[in-house]
JSON list of C-alpha atoms and ligand atoms in Angstrom, two decimals:
[
{"chain": "K", "resi": 286, "resn": "MET", "atom": "CA", "xyz": [21.04, 172.82, -102.12]},
{"chain": "K", "resi": 287, "resn": "TYR", "atom": "CA", "xyz": [23.35, 172.10, -99.31]},
{"chain": "K", "resi": 288, "resn": "GLU", "atom": "CA", "xyz": [27.04, 172.96, -98.82]},
{"chain": "K", "resi": 289, "resn": "VAL", "atom": "CA", "xyz": [29.20, 170.64, -96.76]},
{"chain": "K", "resi": 290, "resn": "TYR", "atom": "CA", "xyz": [32.44, 171.61, -94.96]},
{"chain": "K", "resi": 291, "resn": "ALA", "atom": "CA", "xyz": [35.01, 169.55, -93.20]},
{"chain": "K", "resi": 292, "resn": "LEU", "atom": "CA", "xyz": [36.53, 171.74, -90.42]},
{"chain": "K", "resi": 293, "resn": "LYS", "atom": "CA", "xyz": [39.82, 170.46, -88.90]},
{"chain": "K", "resi": 294, "resn": "TYR", "atom": "CA", "xyz": [40.34, 171.09, -85.21]},
{"chain": "K", "resi": 295, "resn": "GLY", "atom": "CA", "xyz": [43.46, 169.08, -84.39]},
{"chain": "K", "resi": 296, "resn": "GLU", "atom": "CA", "xyz": [46.05, 166.50, -85.43]},
{"chain": "K", "resi": 297, "resn": "ARG", "atom": "CA", "xyz": [47.83, 163.52, -83.84]},
{"chain": "K", "resi": 298, "resn": "ASP", "atom": "CA", "xyz": [50.70, 161.28, -84.84]},
{"chain": "K", "resi": 299, "resn": "THR", "atom": "CA", "xyz": [50.56, 157.48, -84.41]},
{"chain": "K", "resi": 300, "resn": "THR", "atom": "CA", "xyz": [51.84, 154.50, -86.36]},
{"chain": "K", "resi": 301, "resn": "THR", "atom": "CA", "xyz": [50.08, 152.13, -88.77]},
{"chain": "K", "resi": 302, "resn": "CYS", "atom": "CA", "xyz": [50.52, 149.11, -86.36]},
{"chain": "K", "resi": 303, "resn": "GLN", "atom": "CA", "xyz": [48.67, 151.09, -83.69]},
{"chain": "K", "resi": 304, "resn": "PHE", "atom": "CA", "xyz": [45.74, 151.69, -85.94]},
{"chain": "K", "resi": 305, "resn": "PHE", "atom": "CA", "xyz": [44.94, 149.22, -88.71]},
{"chain": "K", "resi": 306, "resn": "HIS", "atom": "CA", "xyz": [43.65, 145.72, -87.84]},
{"chain": "K", "resi": 307, "resn": "ARG", "atom": "CA", "xyz": [46.45, 143.14, -87.71]},
{"chain": "K", "resi": 308, "resn": "GLU", "atom": "CA", "xyz": [48.87, 145.58, -89.38]},
{"chain": "K", "resi": 309, "resn": "ALA", "atom": "CA", "xyz": [52.56, 144.60, -89.00]},
{"chain": "K", "resi": 310, "resn": "THR", "atom": "CA", "xyz": [54.26, 147.77, -90.31]},
{"chain": "K", "resi": 311, "resn": "HIS", "atom": "CA", "xyz": [55.22, 150.72, -88.04]},
{"chain": "K", "resi": 312, "resn": "ASP", "atom": "CA", "xyz": [54.96, 153.58, -90.55]},
{"chain": "K", "resi": 313, "resn": "LYS", "atom": "CA", "xyz": [54.08, 157.01, -89.23]},
{"chain": "K", "resi": 314, "resn": "LEU", "atom": "CA", "xyz": [50.34, 157.81, -89.46]},
{"chain": "K", "resi": 315, "resn": "THR", "atom": "CA", "xyz": [48.81, 161.22, -88.90]},
{"chain": "K", "resi": 316, "resn": "LEU", "atom": "CA", "xyz": [45.18, 161.63, -87.93]},
{"chain": "K", "resi": 317, "resn": "HIS", "atom": "CA", "xyz": [43.27, 164.78, -88.58]},
{"chain": "K", "resi": 318, "resn": "TYR", "atom": "CA", "xyz": [40.34, 165.63, -86.33]},
{"chain": "K", "resi": 319, "resn": "PHE", "atom": "CA", "xyz": [37.20, 167.11, -87.90]},
{"chain": "K", "resi": 320, "resn": "VAL", "atom": "CA", "xyz": [33.74, 168.32, -87.31]},
{"chain": "K", "resi": 321, "resn": "TRP", "atom": "CA", "xyz": [31.52, 168.73, -90.34]},
{"chain": "K", "resi": 322, "resn": "LEU", "atom": "CA", "xyz": [29.01, 171.45, -91.00]},
{"chain": "K", "resi": 323, "resn": "ILE", "atom": "CA", "xyz": [26.11, 171.39, -93.38]},
{"chain": "K", "resi": 324, "resn": "LEU", "atom": "CA", "xyz": [24.91, 174.84, -94.63]},
{"chain": "K", "resi": 325, "resn": "GLY", "atom": "CA", "xyz": [22.24, 175.87, -97.05]},
{"chain": "K", "resi": 326, "resn": "GLY", "atom": "CA", "xyz": [19.19, 174.71, -95.13]},
{"chain": "K", "resi": 327, "resn": "PRO", "atom": "CA", "xyz": [17.07, 176.96, -92.83]},
{"chain": "K", "resi": 328, "resn": "LYS", "atom": "CA", "xyz": [19.68, 176.38, -90.09]},
{"chain": "K", "resi": 329, "resn": "PRO", "atom": "CA", "xyz": [23.16, 174.91, -89.94]},
{"chain": "K", "resi": 330, "resn": "ILE", "atom": "CA", "xyz": [23.47, 171.32, -89.04]},
{"chain": "K", "resi": 331, "resn": "LEU", "atom": "CA", "xyz": [26.64, 170.12, -87.33]},
{"chain": "K", "resi": 332, "resn": "VAL", "atom": "CA", "xyz": [27.97, 166.58, -87.56]},
{"chain": "K", "resi": 333, "resn": "ASP", "atom": "CA", "xyz": [29.88, 165.67, -84.29]},
{"chain": "K", "resi": 334, "resn": "THR", "atom": "CA", "xyz": [31.17, 168.08, -81.71]},
{"chain": "K", "resi": 335, "resn": "GLY", "atom": "CA", "xyz": [34.89, 167.30, -81.41]},
{"chain": "K", "resi": 336, "resn": "PHE", "atom": "CA", "xyz": [36.50, 167.65, -77.91]},
{"chain": "K", "resi": 337, "resn": "LYS", "atom": "CA", "xyz": [37.66, 170.41, -75.62]},
{"chain": "K", "resi": 338, "resn": "ASP", "atom": "CA", "xyz": [41.17, 171.40, -74.59]},
{"chain": "K", "resi": 339, "resn": "ASP", "atom": "CA", "xyz": [41.24, 168.92, -71.65]},
{"chain": "K", "resi": 340, "resn": "ASP", "atom": "CA", "xyz": [41.37, 166.04, -74.05]},
{"chain": "K", "resi": 341, "resn": "ALA", "atom": "CA", "xyz": [43.63, 167.94, -76.40]},
{"chain": "K", "resi": 342, "resn": "ARG", "atom": "CA", "xyz": [46.21, 168.23, -73.55]},
{"chain": "K", "resi": 343, "resn": "ALA", "atom": "CA", "xyz": [45.67, 164.70, -72.17]},
{"chain": "K", "resi": 344, "resn": "ARG", "atom": "CA", "xyz": [45.92, 162.97, -75.53]},
{"chain": "K", "resi": 345, "resn": "GLY", "atom": "CA", "xyz": [48.88, 164.78, -77.08]},
{"chain": "K", "resi": 346, "resn": "ILE", "atom": "CA", "xyz": [46.82, 166.58, -79.84]},
{"chain": "K", "resi": 347, "resn": "ARG", "atom": "CA", "xyz": [48.68, 169.28, -81.75]},
{"chain": "K", "resi": 348, "resn": "ASN", "atom": "CA", "xyz": [47.35, 172.32, -83.48]},
{"chain": "K", "resi": 349, "resn": "TYR", "atom": "CA", "xyz": [44.19, 172.10, -81.49]},
{"chain": "K", "resi": 350, "resn": "VAL", "atom": "CA", "xyz": [41.52, 174.73, -82.06]},
{"chain": "K", "resi": 351, "resn": "SER", "atom": "CA", "xyz": [38.17, 174.68, -80.40]},
{"chain": "K", "resi": 352, "resn": "PRO", "atom": "CA", "xyz": [35.38, 173.25, -82.59]},
{"chain": "K", "resi": 353, "resn": "ALA", "atom": "CA", "xyz": [33.37, 176.29, -81.52]},
{"chain": "K", "resi": 354, "resn": "THR", "atom": "CA", "xyz": [36.06, 178.47, -83.16]},
{"chain": "K", "resi": 355, "resn": "VAL", "atom": "CA", "xyz": [36.32, 176.45, -86.37]},
{"chain": "K", "resi": 356, "resn": "VAL", "atom": "CA", "xyz": [32.57, 176.77, -87.15]},
{"chain": "K", "resi": 357, "resn": "GLU", "atom": "CA", "xyz": [33.02, 180.58, -86.95]},
{"chain": "K", "resi": 358, "resn": "ARG", "atom": "CA", "xyz": [35.46, 180.37, -89.91]},
{"chain": "K", "resi": 359, "resn": "VAL", "atom": "CA", "xyz": [32.38, 179.62, -92.07]},
{"chain": "K", "resi": 360, "resn": "GLY", "atom": "CA", "xyz": [30.30, 182.26, -90.40]},
{"chain": "K", "resi": 361, "resn": "VAL", "atom": "CA", "xyz": [28.34, 180.15, -87.89]},
{"chain": "K", "resi": 362, "resn": "LYS", "atom": "CA", "xyz": [28.05, 180.86, -84.22]},
{"chain": "K", "resi": 363, "resn": "ALA", "atom": "CA", "xyz": [28.33, 177.69, -82.11]},
{"chain": "K", "resi": 364, "resn": "TYR", "atom": "CA", "xyz": [25.30, 178.59, -79.95]},
{"chain": "K", "resi": 365, "resn": "GLU", "atom": "CA", "xyz": [23.10, 179.10, -82.98]},
{"chain": "K", "resi": 366, "resn": "ILE", "atom": "CA", "xyz": [23.32, 175.49, -84.18]},
{"chain": "K", "resi": 367, "resn": "PRO", "atom": "CA", "xyz": [20.06, 173.72, -83.41]},
{"chain": "K", "resi": 368, "resn": "ILE", "atom": "CA", "xyz": [20.92, 170.16, -84.56]},
{"chain": "K", "resi": 369, "resn": "ALA", "atom": "CA", "xyz": [24.08, 168.12, -84.04]},
{"chain": "K", "resi": 370, "resn": "ILE", "atom": "CA", "xyz": [24.14, 164.58, -85.54]},
{"chain": "K", "resi": 371, "resn": "ILE", "atom": "CA", "xyz": [26.43, 162.50, -83.35]},
{"chain": "K", "resi": 372, "resn": "THR", "atom": "CA", "xyz": [27.96, 159.73, -85.47]},
{"chain": "K", "resi": 373, "resn": "HIS", "atom": "CA", "xyz": [29.15, 157.97, -82.26]},
{"chain": "K", "resi": 374, "resn": "LEU", "atom": "CA", "xyz": [30.16, 158.67, -78.71]},
{"chain": "K", "resi": 375, "resn": "HIS", "atom": "CA", "xyz": [33.97, 158.38, -78.82]},
{"chain": "K", "resi": 376, "resn": "TYR", "atom": "CA", "xyz": [35.51, 161.34, -77.08]},
{"chain": "K", "resi": 377, "resn": "ASP", "atom": "CA", "xyz": [36.68, 162.96, -80.35]},
{"chain": "K", "resi": 378, "resn": "HIS", "atom": "CA", "xyz": [33.12, 163.06, -81.67]},
{"chain": "K", "resi": 379, "resn": "TRP", "atom": "CA", "xyz": [31.17, 163.78, -78.48]},
{"chain": "K", "resi": 380, "resn": "ALA", "atom": "CA", "xyz": [33.24, 165.29, -75.67]},
{"chain": "K", "resi": 381, "resn": "GLY", "atom": "CA", "xyz": [32.80, 168.85, -76.99]},
{"chain": "K", "resi": 382, "resn": "HIS", "atom": "CA", "xyz": [28.98, 168.77, -76.81]},
{"chain": "K", "resi": 383, "resn": "SER", "atom": "CA", "xyz": [28.86, 171.66, -74.33]},
{"chain": "K", "resi": 384, "resn": "LEU", "atom": "CA", "xyz": [30.42, 173.91, -76.87]},
{"chain": "K", "resi": 385, "resn": "PHE", "atom": "CA", "xyz": [27.10, 173.76, -78.76]},
{"chain": "K", "resi": 386, "resn": "PRO", "atom": "CA", "xyz": [24.60, 174.78, -76.00]},
{"chain": "K", "resi": 387, "resn": "GLY", "atom": "CA", "xyz": [21.61, 175.22, -78.35]},
{"chain": "K", "resi": 388, "resn": "ALA", "atom": "CA", "xyz": [21.88, 171.91, -80.08]},
{"chain": "K", "resi": 389, "resn": "GLU", "atom": "CA", "xyz": [19.69, 168.80, -79.90]},
{"chain": "K", "resi": 390, "resn": "PHE", "atom": "CA", "xyz": [21.94, 165.76, -80.37]},
{"chain": "K", "resi": 391, "resn": "TRP", "atom": "CA", "xyz": [20.82, 162.99, -82.71]},
{"chain": "K", "resi": 392, "resn": "VAL", "atom": "CA", "xyz": [22.36, 159.68, -81.71]},
{"chain": "K", "resi": 393, "resn": "GLN", "atom": "CA", "xyz": [21.51, 155.98, -82.19]},
{"chain": "K", "resi": 394, "resn": "GLN", "atom": "CA", "xyz": [19.91, 154.08, -79.37]},
{"chain": "K", "resi": 395, "resn": "ASP", "atom": "CA", "xyz": [22.49, 151.25, -79.65]},
{"chain": "K", "resi": 396, "resn": "GLU", "atom": "CA", "xyz": [25.24, 153.74, -79.13]},
{"chain": "K", "resi": 397, "resn": "VAL", "atom": "CA", "xyz": [23.73, 155.17, -75.89]},
{"chain": "K", "resi": 398, "resn": "ALA", "atom": "CA", "xyz": [23.01, 151.66, -74.70]},
{"chain": "K", "resi": 399, "resn": "PHE", "atom": "CA", "xyz": [26.62, 150.53, -75.23]},
{"chain": "K", "resi": 400, "resn": "TRP", "atom": "CA", "xyz": [28.30, 153.40, -73.31]},
{"chain": "K", "resi": 401, "resn": "THR", "atom": "CA", "xyz": [25.96, 153.01, -70.44]},
{"chain": "K", "resi": 402, "resn": "GLY", "atom": "CA", "xyz": [26.08, 149.15, -70.58]},
{"chain": "K", "resi": 403, "resn": "PRO", "atom": "CA", "xyz": [28.26, 146.34, -69.33]},
{"chain": "K", "resi": 404, "resn": "TRP", "atom": "CA", "xyz": [31.24, 146.39, -71.76]},
{"chain": "K", "resi": 405, "resn": "ALA", "atom": "CA", "xyz": [32.16, 150.09, -72.01]},
{"chain": "K", "resi": 406, "resn": "ARG", "atom": "CA", "xyz": [34.26, 150.04, -68.77]},
{"chain": "K", "resi": 407, "resn": "TYR", "atom": "CA", "xyz": [36.84, 147.55, -70.14]},
{"chain": "K", "resi": 408, "resn": "PRO", "atom": "CA", "xyz": [40.18, 148.87, -71.47]},
{"chain": "K", "resi": 409, "resn": "ALA", "atom": "CA", "xyz": [39.33, 147.58, -74.92]},
{"chain": "K", "resi": 410, "resn": "PHE", "atom": "CA", "xyz": [36.73, 150.37, -75.08]},
{"chain": "K", "resi": 411, "resn": "ASN", "atom": "CA", "xyz": [37.18, 152.90, -72.28]},
{"chain": "K", "resi": 412, "resn": "GLN", "atom": "CA", "xyz": [40.24, 154.52, -73.76]},
{"chain": "K", "resi": 413, "resn": "SER", "atom": "CA", "xyz": [37.92, 156.19, -76.27]},
{"chain": "K", "resi": 414, "resn": "ALA", "atom": "CA", "xyz": [35.61, 157.50, -73.60]},
{"chain": "K", "resi": 415, "resn": "ASN", "atom": "CA", "xyz": [35.38, 160.87, -71.95]},
{"chain": "K", "resi": 416, "resn": "VAL", "atom": "CA", "xyz": [33.42, 159.66, -68.97]},
{"chain": "K", "resi": 417, "resn": "PRO", "atom": "CA", "xyz": [31.92, 162.93, -67.55]},
{"chain": "K", "resi": 418, "resn": "THR", "atom": "CA", "xyz": [30.58, 163.81, -71.01]},
{"chain": "K", "resi": 419, "resn": "LEU", "atom": "CA", "xyz": [29.04, 160.31, -71.25]},
{"chain": "K", "resi": 420, "resn": "ALA", "atom": "CA", "xyz": [27.35, 160.89, -67.86]},
{"chain": "K", "resi": 421, "resn": "ASP", "atom": "CA", "xyz": [25.90, 164.14, -69.47]},
{"chain": "K", "resi": 422, "resn": "LEU", "atom": "CA", "xyz": [23.79, 161.91, -71.77]},
{"chain": "K", "resi": 423, "resn": "VAL", "atom": "CA", "xyz": [21.32, 161.40, -68.86]},
{"chain": "K", "resi": 424, "resn": "THR", "atom": "CA", "xyz": [21.20, 165.05, -67.91]},
{"chain": "K", "resi": 425, "resn": "LEU", "atom": "CA", "xyz": [20.79, 166.14, -71.50]},
{"chain": "K", "resi": 426, "resn": "ASN", "atom": "CA", "xyz": [18.09, 163.51, -72.11]},
{"chain": "K", "resi": 427, "resn": "TYR", "atom": "CA", "xyz": [15.96, 164.84, -69.26]},
{"chain": "K", "resi": 428, "resn": "ALA", "atom": "CA", "xyz": [16.53, 168.38, -70.57]},
{"chain": "K", "resi": 429, "resn": "ASN", "atom": "CA", "xyz": [14.97, 167.23, -73.94]},
{"chain": "K", "resi": 430, "resn": "ARG", "atom": "CA", "xyz": [18.13, 167.79, -75.81]},
{"chain": "K", "resi": 431, "resn": "MET", "atom": "CA", "xyz": [18.75, 164.17, -76.91]},
{"chain": "K", "resi": 432, "resn": "ARG", "atom": "CA", "xyz": [17.06, 162.66, -79.98]},
{"chain": "K", "resi": 433, "resn": "ILE", "atom": "CA", "xyz": [17.74, 158.91, -79.38]},
{"chain": "K", "resi": 434, "resn": "PHE", "atom": "CA", "xyz": [16.46, 156.71, -82.24]},
{"chain": "K", "resi": 435, "resn": "ASP", "atom": "CA", "xyz": [17.09, 153.35, -83.87]},
{"chain": "K", "resi": 436, "resn": "GLY", "atom": "CA", "xyz": [18.15, 152.84, -87.51]},
{"chain": "K", "resi": 437, "resn": "ASP", "atom": "CA", "xyz": [18.12, 155.01, -90.66]},
{"chain": "K", "resi": 438, "resn": "ARG", "atom": "CA", "xyz": [16.39, 158.39, -90.50]},
{"chain": "K", "resi": 439, "resn": "GLU", "atom": "CA", "xyz": [15.86, 161.56, -92.47]},
{"chain": "K", "resi": 440, "resn": "VAL", "atom": "CA", "xyz": [17.19, 164.47, -90.47]},
{"chain": "K", "resi": 441, "resn": "ALA", "atom": "CA", "xyz": [16.00, 167.13, -92.87]},
{"chain": "K", "resi": 442, "resn": "PRO", "atom": "CA", "xyz": [15.01, 166.88, -96.61]},
{"chain": "K", "resi": 443, "resn": "GLY", "atom": "CA", "xyz": [18.19, 165.64, -98.43]},
{"chain": "K", "resi": 444, "resn": "ILE", "atom": "CA", "xyz": [20.09, 164.74, -95.22]},
{"chain": "K", "resi": 445, "resn": "ARG", "atom": "CA", "xyz": [19.93, 161.25, -93.95]},
{"chain": "K", "resi": 446, "resn": "VAL", "atom": "CA", "xyz": [21.63, 159.08, -91.33]},
{"chain": "K", "resi": 447, "resn": "TYR", "atom": "CA", "xyz": [22.33, 155.36, -91.66]},
{"chain": "K", "resi": 448, "resn": "ARG", "atom": "CA", "xyz": [23.17, 153.11, -88.63]},
{"chain": "K", "resi": 449, "resn": "VAL", "atom": "CA", "xyz": [26.22, 150.96, -89.65]},
{"chain": "K", "resi": 450, "resn": "GLY", "atom": "CA", "xyz": [27.78, 149.94, -86.33]},
{"chain": "K", "resi": 451, "resn": "GLY", "atom": "CA", "xyz": [31.05, 148.03, -86.55]},
{"chain": "K", "resi": 452, "resn": "HIS", "atom": "CA", "xyz": [33.56, 150.44, -85.11]},
{"chain": "K", "resi": 453, "resn": "THR", "atom": "CA", "xyz": [31.05, 151.28, -82.34]},
{"chain": "K", "resi": 454, "resn": "ALA", "atom": "CA", "xyz": [27.74, 149.67, -81.35]},
{"chain": "K", "resi": 455, "resn": "GLY", "atom": "CA", "xyz": [25.67, 152.43, -82.96]},
{"chain": "K", "resi": 456, "resn": "LEU", "atom": "CA", "xyz": [27.94, 154.24, -85.34]},
{"chain": "K", "resi": 457, "resn": "GLN", "atom": "CA", "xyz": [25.94, 156.19, -87.92]},
{"chain": "K", "resi": 458, "resn": "ILE", "atom": "CA", "xyz": [27.05, 157.74, -91.19]},
{"chain": "K", "resi": 459, "resn": "VAL", "atom": "CA", "xyz": [25.46, 160.80, -92.97]},
{"chain": "K", "resi": 460, "resn": "THR", "atom": "CA", "xyz": [24.51, 161.58, -96.54]},
{"chain": "K", "resi": 461, "resn": "VAL", "atom": "CA", "xyz": [23.91, 165.02, -97.90]},
{"chain": "K", "resi": 462, "resn": "GLU", "atom": "CA", "xyz": [22.36, 165.92, -101.29]},
{"chain": "K", "resi": 463, "resn": "THR", "atom": "CA", "xyz": [24.39, 168.65, -102.96]},
{"chain": "K", "resi": 464, "resn": "ASP", "atom": "CA", "xyz": [24.87, 170.28, -106.46]},
{"chain": "K", "resi": 465, "resn": "ARG", "atom": "CA", "xyz": [27.83, 167.85, -106.92]},
{"chain": "K", "resi": 466, "resn": "GLY", "atom": "CA", "xyz": [25.85, 164.77, -105.96]},
{"chain": "K", "resi": 467, "resn": "THR", "atom": "CA", "xyz": [25.56, 162.72, -102.73]},
{"chain": "K", "resi": 468, "resn": "VAL", "atom": "CA", "xyz": [28.20, 163.44, -100.13]},
{"chain": "K", "resi": 469, "resn": "VAL", "atom": "CA", "xyz": [28.86, 160.62, -97.72]},
{"chain": "K", "resi": 470, "resn": "LEU", "atom": "CA", "xyz": [30.34, 161.63, -94.39]},
{"chain": "K", "resi": 471, "resn": "THR", "atom": "CA", "xyz": [31.71, 158.28, -93.19]},
{"chain": "K", "resi": 472, "resn": "SER", "atom": "CA", "xyz": [33.03, 159.53, -89.81]},
{"chain": "K", "resi": 473, "resn": "ASP", "atom": "CA", "xyz": [34.82, 156.50, -88.27]},
{"chain": "K", "resi": 474, "resn": "ALA", "atom": "CA", "xyz": [33.19, 153.89, -90.47]},
{"chain": "K", "resi": 475, "resn": "SER", "atom": "CA", "xyz": [36.32, 154.74, -92.60]},
{"chain": "K", "resi": 476, "resn": "HIS", "atom": "CA", "xyz": [38.84, 156.75, -90.66]},
{"chain": "K", "resi": 477, "resn": "PHE", "atom": "CA", "xyz": [41.09, 156.76, -93.76]},
{"chain": "K", "resi": 478, "resn": "TYR", "atom": "CA", "xyz": [40.40, 156.16, -97.49]},
{"chain": "K", "resi": 479, "resn": "ARG", "atom": "CA", "xyz": [42.60, 153.08, -97.08]},
{"chain": "K", "resi": 480, "resn": "ASN", "atom": "CA", "xyz": [39.92, 151.54, -94.88]},
{"chain": "K", "resi": 481, "resn": "VAL", "atom": "CA", "xyz": [37.07, 151.66, -97.34]},
{"chain": "K", "resi": 482, "resn": "GLU", "atom": "CA", "xyz": [39.14, 151.41, -100.50]},
{"chain": "K", "resi": 483, "resn": "THR", "atom": "CA", "xyz": [41.04, 148.24, -99.42]},
{"chain": "K", "resi": 484, "resn": "ARG", "atom": "CA", "xyz": [38.35, 146.95, -96.94]},
{"chain": "K", "resi": 485, "resn": "GLN", "atom": "CA", "xyz": [40.84, 146.99, -94.16]},
{"chain": "K", "resi": 486, "resn": "PRO", "atom": "CA", "xyz": [39.34, 147.48, -90.66]},
{"chain": "K", "resi": 487, "resn": "VAL", "atom": "CA", "xyz": [40.64, 149.50, -87.81]},
{"chain": "K", "resi": 488, "resn": "GLN", "atom": "CA", "xyz": [41.60, 148.00, -84.46]},
{"chain": "K", "resi": 489, "resn": "ILE", "atom": "CA", "xyz": [38.73, 149.49, -82.43]},
{"chain": "K", "resi": 490, "resn": "ILE", "atom": "CA", "xyz": [35.80, 147.21, -83.14]},
{"chain": "K", "resi": 491, "resn": "THR", "atom": "CA", "xyz": [32.46, 146.09, -81.64]},
{"chain": "K", "resi": 492, "resn": "SER", "atom": "CA", "xyz": [31.49, 143.96, -84.64]},
{"chain": "K", "resi": 493, "resn": "LEU", "atom": "CA", "xyz": [33.85, 143.05, -87.44]},
{"chain": "K", "resi": 494, "resn": "PRO", "atom": "CA", "xyz": [31.11, 141.91, -89.89]},
{"chain": "K", "resi": 495, "resn": "GLU", "atom": "CA", "xyz": [29.21, 145.13, -89.40]},
{"chain": "K", "resi": 496, "resn": "MET", "atom": "CA", "xyz": [32.48, 147.10, -89.99]},
{"chain": "K", "resi": 497, "resn": "LEU", "atom": "CA", "xyz": [32.89, 145.25, -93.32]},
{"chain": "K", "resi": 498, "resn": "ALA", "atom": "CA", "xyz": [29.31, 145.71, -94.23]},
{"chain": "K", "resi": 499, "resn": "ALA", "atom": "CA", "xyz": [29.63, 149.47, -93.56]},
{"chain": "K", "resi": 500, "resn": "PHE", "atom": "CA", "xyz": [32.32, 149.69, -96.32]},
{"chain": "K", "resi": 501, "resn": "GLU", "atom": "CA", "xyz": [29.72, 148.25, -98.72]},
{"chain": "K", "resi": 502, "resn": "THR", "atom": "CA", "xyz": [27.10, 150.72, -97.48]},
{"chain": "K", "resi": 503, "resn": "ILE", "atom": "CA", "xyz": [29.53, 153.63, -98.00]},
{"chain": "K", "resi": 504, "resn": "ASP", "atom": "CA", "xyz": [30.20, 152.66, -101.57]},
{"chain": "K", "resi": 505, "resn": "ARG", "atom": "CA", "xyz": [26.46, 152.01, -102.30]},
{"chain": "K", "resi": 506, "resn": "LEU", "atom": "CA", "xyz": [25.40, 155.38, -100.96]},
{"chain": "K", "resi": 507, "resn": "ALA", "atom": "CA", "xyz": [28.14, 157.32, -102.65]},
{"chain": "K", "resi": 508, "resn": "GLY", "atom": "CA", "xyz": [27.39, 155.78, -106.05]},
{"chain": "K", "resi": 509, "resn": "THR", "atom": "CA", "xyz": [29.46, 156.87, -109.05]},
{"chain": "K", "resi": 510, "resn": "GLY", "atom": "CA", "xyz": [30.00, 160.34, -107.67]},
{"chain": "K", "resi": 511, "resn": "LYS", "atom": "CA", "xyz": [32.32, 158.99, -105.00]},
{"chain": "K", "resi": 512, "resn": "LEU", "atom": "CA", "xyz": [32.00, 162.15, -102.80]},
{"chain": "K", "resi": 513, "resn": "ILE", "atom": "CA", "xyz": [33.31, 160.21, -99.80]},
{"chain": "K", "resi": 514, "resn": "VAL", "atom": "CA", "xyz": [34.66, 162.08, -96.85]},
{"chain": "K", "resi": 515, "resn": "ALA", "atom": "CA", "xyz": [36.83, 159.82, -94.62]},
{"chain": "K", "resi": 516, "resn": "GLY", "atom": "CA", "xyz": [36.67, 160.55, -90.90]},
{"chain": "K", "resi": 517, "resn": "HIS", "atom": "CA", "xyz": [40.31, 161.31, -89.99]},
{"chain": "K", "resi": 518, "resn": "ASP", "atom": "CA", "xyz": [42.29, 161.34, -93.25]},
{"chain": "K", "resi": 519, "resn": "PRO", "atom": "CA", "xyz": [44.61, 164.21, -94.05]},
{"chain": "K", "resi": 520, "resn": "LEU", "atom": "CA", "xyz": [43.87, 163.28, -97.76]},
{"chain": "K", "resi": 521, "resn": "VAL", "atom": "CA", "xyz": [40.48, 164.93, -97.38]},
{"chain": "K", "resi": 522, "resn": "ALA", "atom": "CA", "xyz": [42.28, 168.25, -97.94]},
{"chain": "K", "resi": 523, "resn": "ASP", "atom": "CA", "xyz": [43.74, 167.00, -101.24]},
{"chain": "K", "resi": 524, "resn": "ARG", "atom": "CA", "xyz": [40.62, 165.33, -102.54]},
{"chain": "K", "resi": 525, "resn": "PHE", "atom": "CA", "xyz": [38.37, 168.35, -101.95]},
{"chain": "K", "resi": 526, "resn": "LYS", "atom": "CA", "xyz": [38.93, 172.07, -102.03]},
{"chain": "K", "resi": 527, "resn": "THR", "atom": "CA", "xyz": [40.73, 173.74, -99.13]},
{"chain": "K", "resi": 528, "resn": "VAL", "atom": "CA", "xyz": [39.21, 177.26, -98.78]},
{"chain": "K", "resi": 529, "resn": "GLU", "atom": "CA", "xyz": [41.55, 178.35, -96.02]},
{"chain": "K", "resi": 530, "resn": "SER", "atom": "CA", "xyz": [43.74, 176.61, -93.46]},
{"chain": "K", "resi": 531, "resn": "GLY", "atom": "CA", "xyz": [41.57, 173.87, -91.80]},
{"chain": "K", "resi": 532, "resn": "VAL", "atom": "CA", "xyz": [38.44, 174.71, -93.83]},
{"chain": "K", "resi": 533, "resn": "ILE", "atom": "CA", "xyz": [37.75, 172.17, -96.56]},
{"chain": "K", "resi": 534, "resn": "LYS", "atom": "CA", "xyz": [34.74, 172.65, -98.83]},
{"chain": "K", "resi": 535, "resn": "ILE", "atom": "CA", "xyz": [33.40, 169.27, -99.86]},
{"chain": "K", "resi": 536, "resn": "ALA", "atom": "CA", "xyz": [30.54, 170.43, -102.12]},
{"chain": "D", "resi": 205, "resn": "ZN", "atom": "ZN1", "xyz": [37.18, 159.45, -84.34]}
]
């Protein structure tokens, strides 16, 4: 059976009005930045790659630790990871790809098409882009390190991805079968528990109906076990077991 870890690599403070859709209040809101690691199979499987120190400096991230370092805290060398599921191509999920030089990257076709297509350059979207690492998609593809596909897929027995879209064009979420039940890694289909639990969207959107439908998908996949891991919520550390600083064991 698999074990799932949320590994925190940074934090950033913002306000509720900057984040939730049509939110009027200005309360402080802290985002935590995670990569997730699935152990217990023949090889570790990473979910998202985080970003490197250039983005950490440029975007005012505090307590930044390289994602390559945080995976070592659970005994995994970054270069030994053969598969990285990429939930979407925002900088905080993709810009660290070169930290994982042995990985094949599993990403939705709609996501690649969006970031190489006509709308990505507009300010509504480009603030979430690390452009050189998006250009790397082409180089990596010709090096046979991209697994670009469309729709729901089994990555390994007991590990599945589901294309939900909404926040980005090809956002995918991940389920993992564990001793505790089905874990749902929502990534940015639900940045905070508040998103999925109150059906409140975030402000960065490619399809509002898809975003709302993704909340339904998360609940359906999680079932009664409710092992839902929100994408950027500090509450993940309270709802699951913190093993050491920045290392949260989900199951
Ligand atoms: Zn994110």
